[in-house]
Short mmCIF file of C-alpha atoms and ligand atoms in Angstrom, two decimals:
data_model
loop_
_atom_site.label_atom_id
_atom_site.label_comp_id
_atom_site.label_asym_id
_atom_site.label_seq_id
_atom_site.Cartn_x
_atom_site.Cartn_y
_atom_site.Cartn_z
CA MET A 179 0.00 0.00 0.00
CA GLY A 180 1.65 3.21 -1.18
CA VAL A 181 0.98 6.43 0.75
CA VAL A 182 -0.28 9.51 -1.11
CA ASN A 183 -0.50 12.38 1.37
CA VAL A 184 -2.33 15.37 -0.10
CA THR A 185 -1.44 17.48 2.92
CA PRO A 186 0.76 20.43 3.84
CA ASP A 187 1.81 18.94 7.19
CA SER A 188 2.30 15.14 7.07
CA PHE A 189 5.28 14.20 9.17
CA SER A 190 7.58 12.89 6.45
CA ASP A 191 6.30 14.29 3.16
CA GLY A 192 3.98 17.18 4.10
CA GLY A 193 3.74 19.82 1.40
CA ARG A 194 5.42 17.73 -1.29
CA PHE A 195 2.21 16.54 -2.97
CA GLU A 196 -0.19 19.18 -1.73
CA ASP A 197 -1.84 20.04 -5.03
CA ALA A 198 -3.78 17.44 -7.01
CA GLU A 199 -1.36 17.44 -9.92
CA ALA A 200 1.68 16.68 -7.74
CA ALA A 201 -0.28 14.05 -5.78
CA LEU A 202 -1.38 12.34 -9.01
CA ALA A 203 2.15 12.31 -10.39
CA HIS A 204 3.33 10.76 -7.13
CA ALA A 205 0.48 8.20 -7.20
CA HIS A 206 1.42 7.16 -10.74
CA ARG A 207 5.03 6.77 -9.72
CA LEU A 208 4.04 4.52 -6.81
CA MET A 209 1.90 2.43 -9.18
CA GLU A 210 4.82 2.02 -11.56
CA GLU A 211 6.98 1.01 -8.62
CA GLY A 212 4.56 -1.80 -7.83
CA ALA A 213 1.98 -0.54 -5.33
CA ASP A 214 -1.07 -2.83 -5.17
CA ILE A 215 -3.16 -0.22 -3.34
CA LEU A 216 -2.83 3.57 -3.06
CA ASP A 217 -3.83 5.16 0.26
CA VAL A 218 -4.90 8.76 -0.32
CA GLY A 219 -5.09 11.02 2.73
CA GLY A 220 -6.08 14.66 3.19
CA GLU A 221 -5.52 15.04 6.94
CA SER A 222 -2.31 14.42 8.84
CA THR A 223 -2.67 12.23 11.93
CA ARG A 224 0.94 12.67 13.04
CA PRO A 225 1.44 13.36 16.76
CA GLY A 226 0.51 16.98 17.42
CA ALA A 227 -1.49 17.42 14.20
CA ALA A 228 -4.55 19.70 14.28
CA PRO A 229 -7.83 18.49 12.70
CA VAL A 230 -8.69 19.80 9.22
CA PRO A 231 -12.21 21.08 8.35
CA VAL A 232 -14.18 18.49 6.38
CA GLU A 233 -14.58 20.81 3.36
CA GLU A 234 -10.82 21.19 3.16
CA GLU A 235 -10.27 17.43 3.41
CA LEU A 236 -12.76 16.89 0.56
CA ARG A 237 -11.10 19.61 -1.51
CA ARG A 238 -7.74 17.90 -1.12
CA VAL A 239 -8.63 14.28 -1.78
CA LEU A 240 -11.52 14.17 -4.25
CA PRO A 241 -9.70 15.55 -7.31
CA VAL A 242 -7.02 12.90 -6.75
CA VAL A 243 -9.41 9.98 -6.18
CA ARG A 244 -11.47 11.05 -9.22
CA GLN A 245 -8.52 10.67 -11.54
CA LEU A 246 -6.95 7.47 -10.26
CA ARG A 247 -7.72 4.47 -12.43
CA ASP A 248 -6.41 0.92 -12.73
CA VAL A 249 -5.44 0.58 -9.09
CA PRO A 250 -7.49 0.00 -5.94
CA VAL A 251 -7.74 3.30 -4.08
CA SER A 252 -8.00 3.46 -0.32
CA ILE A 253 -8.98 6.65 1.41
CA ASP A 254 -7.37 7.48 4.74
CA THR A 255 -10.09 9.32 6.62
CA ARG A 256 -12.07 9.30 9.84
CA ARG A 257 -15.08 11.16 8.47
CA ALA A 258 -18.27 9.68 7.06
CA GLU A 259 -18.76 12.56 4.55
CA VAL A 260 -15.32 11.97 3.09
CA MET A 261 -15.86 8.20 3.03
CA ARG A 262 -19.14 8.54 1.13
CA ALA A 263 -17.83 11.05 -1.39
CA ALA A 264 -14.68 9.01 -2.09
CA LEU A 265 -16.62 5.75 -2.43
CA ASP A 266 -19.01 7.46 -4.88
CA MET A 267 -15.94 8.45 -6.86
CA GLY A 268 -14.65 4.90 -7.11
CA ALA A 269 -12.51 4.34 -4.00
CA SER A 270 -12.58 0.70 -2.96
CA MET A 271 -11.22 0.82 0.58
CA ILE A 272 -11.61 2.97 3.67
CA ASN A 273 -8.58 3.24 5.95
CA ASP A 274 -9.84 4.62 9.24
CA VAL A 275 -7.41 5.35 12.08
CA GLU A 276 -10.50 5.65 14.33
CA ALA A 277 -11.92 2.24 13.39
CA LEU A 278 -15.32 3.67 12.32
CA ALA A 279 -15.95 5.56 15.58
CA ALA A 280 -17.16 8.80 13.91
CA PRO A 281 -20.90 9.38 13.51
CA GLY A 282 -22.18 7.74 10.33
CA ALA A 283 -18.85 6.05 9.48
CA THR A 284 -20.06 2.48 9.95
CA ASP A 285 -23.16 3.14 7.81
CA ALA A 286 -21.07 4.77 5.08
CA VAL A 287 -18.95 1.62 4.82
CA ALA A 288 -21.77 -0.90 5.36
CA GLY A 289 -23.79 0.65 2.54
CA SER A 290 -21.07 -0.07 -0.01
CA GLY A 291 -19.05 -3.13 -0.94
CA CYS A 292 -15.69 -1.59 0.00
CA ALA A 293 -12.93 -3.02 2.15
CA VAL A 294 -12.16 -1.33 5.46
CA CYS A 295 -9.08 -1.11 7.66
CA LEU A 296 -9.88 -0.80 11.37
CA MET A 297 -6.93 0.67 13.28
CA HIS A 298 -6.22 0.99 17.00
CA LYS A 299 -5.29 4.40 18.33
CA LYS A 300 -5.12 5.59 21.94
CA GLY A 301 -6.07 9.23 22.36
CA ASP A 302 -6.13 11.99 19.75
CA PRO A 303 -3.26 12.94 17.47
CA ALA A 304 -2.86 16.26 19.29
CA THR A 305 -1.86 14.56 22.56
CA MET A 306 -1.52 10.80 21.95
CA GLN A 307 2.27 10.63 22.29
CA ARG A 308 2.33 12.35 25.70
CA ASP A 309 3.26 9.42 27.93
CA PRO A 310 0.85 6.70 26.68
CA GLN A 311 0.18 4.00 29.31
CA TYR A 312 -1.12 0.43 29.10
CA ASP A 313 -1.24 -2.42 31.64
CA ASP A 314 -1.12 -4.93 28.80
CA VAL A 315 -0.71 -3.28 25.41
CA VAL A 316 -1.19 -6.47 23.36
CA GLY A 317 -4.32 -7.51 25.29
CA GLU A 318 -5.82 -4.02 25.14
CA VAL A 319 -5.24 -3.55 21.41
CA PHE A 320 -6.48 -7.08 20.72
CA SER A 321 -9.74 -6.52 22.67
CA PHE A 322 -10.30 -3.18 20.97
CA LEU A 323 -9.87 -4.62 17.47
CA LYS A 324 -12.06 -7.60 18.34
CA GLU A 325 -14.83 -5.28 19.56
CA ARG A 326 -14.60 -2.95 16.53
CA MET A 327 -14.58 -5.90 14.15
CA SER A 328 -17.66 -7.40 15.72
CA ALA A 329 -19.44 -3.99 15.68
CA ALA A 330 -18.62 -3.66 11.98
CA MET A 331 -19.88 -7.17 11.27
CA GLN A 332 -23.08 -6.54 13.20
CA ALA A 333 -23.66 -3.49 11.00
CA GLY A 334 -23.46 -5.72 7.93
CA ILE A 335 -19.80 -5.42 6.95
CA GLY A 336 -18.70 -8.93 5.98
CA GLN A 337 -15.61 -10.38 7.63
CA ASP A 338 -13.99 -10.78 4.20
CA ARG A 339 -14.04 -6.97 3.82
CA ILE A 340 -12.15 -6.24 7.04
CA VAL A 341 -8.43 -5.57 7.59
CA LEU A 342 -7.00 -4.94 11.09
CA ASP A 343 -4.10 -2.73 12.16
CA PRO A 344 -2.57 -2.37 15.66
CA GLY A 345 -1.68 1.25 14.82
CA PHE A 346 2.07 1.51 15.34
CA GLY A 347 2.93 4.94 16.76
CA PHE A 348 -0.64 5.94 17.58
CA GLY A 349 -0.53 6.50 21.35
CA LYS A 350 2.34 4.03 21.83
CA THR A 351 5.93 4.15 23.01
CA LEU A 352 8.72 2.31 21.23
CA GLN A 353 8.33 -0.52 23.77
CA HIS A 354 4.57 -0.72 23.08
CA ASN A 355 5.19 -0.82 19.34
CA MET A 356 7.75 -3.61 19.73
CA ALA A 357 5.46 -5.69 21.93
CA LEU A 358 2.74 -5.39 19.28
CA LEU A 359 5.13 -6.33 16.49
CA ARG A 360 6.43 -9.39 18.35
CA ASN A 361 2.82 -10.50 18.86
CA LEU A 362 1.43 -9.58 15.45
CA GLU A 363 0.73 -13.21 14.57
CA HIS A 364 -1.66 -13.38 17.54
CA PHE A 365 -3.90 -10.75 15.91
CA LYS A 366 -4.45 -13.04 12.94
CA SER A 367 -6.59 -15.25 15.15
CA LEU A 368 -9.25 -12.53 14.81
CA GLY A 369 -9.75 -13.74 11.25
CA ALA A 370 -8.70 -10.74 9.16
CA PRO A 371 -5.52 -9.78 7.29
CA ILE A 372 -3.16 -7.49 9.22
CA LEU A 373 -1.90 -4.14 7.94
CA ALA A 374 1.39 -2.78 9.35
CA GLY A 375 2.37 0.89 9.09
CA TRP A 376 5.93 1.46 10.28
CA SER A 377 7.18 3.55 7.39
CA ARG A 378 9.40 6.46 8.52
CA LYS A 379 7.83 6.58 11.99
CA SER A 380 9.50 8.28 14.94
CA SER A 381 10.12 5.01 16.82
CA LEU A 382 12.61 4.20 14.07
CA GLY A 383 14.48 7.43 14.78
CA LYS A 384 14.62 6.46 18.46
CA ILE A 385 16.07 3.04 17.62
CA THR A 386 18.73 4.42 15.29
CA GLY A 387 19.67 7.27 17.65
CA ARG A 388 18.51 9.97 15.23
CA PRO A 389 15.17 11.09 16.66
CA VAL A 390 14.97 14.21 14.48
CA MET A 391 14.34 13.41 10.83
CA THR A 392 16.23 15.83 8.60
CA ASP A 393 15.60 13.82 5.46
CA ALA A 394 12.97 11.11 4.88
CA ALA A 395 15.56 8.84 3.23
CA GLU A 396 17.32 8.68 6.58
CA ARG A 397 14.59 6.38 7.94
CA LEU A 398 14.46 4.15 4.87
CA PRO A 399 16.79 1.35 6.04
CA ALA A 400 15.00 1.07 9.38
CA SER A 401 11.61 1.17 7.60
CA LEU A 402 12.69 -1.69 5.35
CA ALA A 403 13.87 -3.71 8.33
CA MET A 404 10.44 -3.21 9.90
CA ALA A 405 8.73 -4.20 6.66
CA LEU A 406 10.57 -7.53 6.72
CA LEU A 407 9.90 -8.10 10.42
CA SER A 408 6.22 -7.31 9.86
CA LEU A 409 6.00 -9.86 7.04
CA LEU A 410 7.76 -12.48 9.15
CA HIS A 411 5.27 -11.80 11.95
CA GLY A 412 2.27 -12.28 9.66
CA ALA A 413 1.42 -8.89 8.12
CA THR A 414 -0.35 -9.04 4.75
CA ILE A 415 -0.43 -5.33 3.83
CA LEU A 416 2.48 -2.93 4.35
CA ARG A 417 1.57 0.77 4.33
CA VAL A 418 4.71 2.50 3.04
CA HIS A 419 6.04 5.69 1.48
CA ASP A 420 8.88 3.93 -0.37
CA VAL A 421 7.20 1.39 -2.63
CA LYS A 422 10.09 0.50 -4.92
CA GLU A 423 12.44 -0.38 -2.07
CA THR A 424 9.73 -2.19 -0.08
CA ARG A 425 8.89 -4.29 -3.17
CA ASP A 426 12.41 -5.71 -3.01
CA VAL A 427 11.90 -6.59 0.64
CA VAL A 428 8.65 -8.37 -0.26
CA GLU A 429 10.46 -10.36 -2.97
CA VAL A 430 13.21 -11.34 -0.53
CA TRP A 431 10.58 -12.48 1.96
CA ARG A 432 8.71 -14.40 -0.74
CA ALA A 433 11.88 -16.22 -1.77
CA TYR A 434 12.62 -17.03 1.88
CA ALA A 435 9.06 -18.16 2.60
CA GLY A 436 8.87 -20.24 -0.58
CA LYS A 437 6.14 -18.07 -2.08
CA MET A 438 7.91 -17.13 -5.31
CA GLY A 439 5.66 -16.64 -8.29
CA GLN A 440 2.54 -16.19 -6.17
N1 HH2 B 1000 -0.10 5.76 9.78
C1 HH2 B 1000 -0.29 7.02 9.34
C2 HH2 B 1000 -1.49 7.37 8.70
N2 HH2 B 1000 -2.45 6.45 8.47
N3 HH2 B 1000 -3.23 4.23 8.63
C3 HH2 B 1000 -3.07 2.96 9.05
N4 HH2 B 1000 -4.02 2.04 8.83
N5 HH2 B 1000 -1.92 2.58 9.72
C4 HH2 B 1000 -0.91 3.45 9.98
O1 HH2 B 1000 0.09 3.04 10.61
C5 HH2 B 1000 -1.07 4.81 9.56
C6 HH2 B 1000 -2.27 5.16 8.87
C7 HH2 B 1000 0.75 8.06 9.55
O2 HH2 B 1000 1.61 8.16 8.43
P1 HH2 B 1000 1.54 9.30 7.30
O3 HH2 B 1000 0.30 9.20 6.50
O4 HH2 B 1000 2.77 9.28 6.50
O5 HH2 B 1000 1.59 10.63 8.10
P2 HH2 B 1000 0.53 11.75 8.42
O6 HH2 B 1000 -0.51 11.14 9.31
O7 HH2 B 1000 1.35 12.82 9.10
O8 HH2 B 1000 -0.07 12.23 7.11
#
């Protein structure tokens, strides 16, 4: 899953693809590099990010979604209005960092045939990285995803349309993120594919001893290492900024796992 951020303030590529033309050019490049899904977002959810008015989010994402063809388009949003408008325009997946908590979000998804990614997040982007606490991070995230999945299914969203994501970096310390990664396989028992989003995240800067990112490429090696670890721990979808490089990781993993040619 290649990331297309149509935002001025995303943490690693904010402002680079802010207008529709630049975002489309980037999307086409990611497709050529081998993305199977494009995830288009019009609101940053990085720690400290301020919410964007819904009209502005629509203005950013719809011209991009409208023009993307020949690739499944996911829309990274928490708002029902944006979900509906993007689905009407041909999007085939909703990626919701709030796991359909917003008013009308479940109905917007249930009323269409789209896929949906339900992600765990603790707190709001504005404050979520201020000392997040868990007694048992794996148990808590597991129960949350189980509950949101069953709510979605009760609303008529078939299990085969659901993807789950523990939400690396969303109200979690490095230790929390690592515990979730080590236990990723456990989440598969919920009966849905797992999406992992480690690409360029700040935990990687903590691990490598360079917490401040001066250049996105600086976090690429660590992101690729996390892509491989995520695959080895059972992830099916990798949400990444660097598609070309991650493709190579996927091929290495396929060769290792005996899945070549699949
Ligand atoms: N991470 C980000 C955004 N959306 N969605 C899912 N399902 N999982 C993730 O880990 C995830 C996500 C944050 O990355 P990015 O889009 O690059 O940054 P920003 O939120 O600043 O636009």
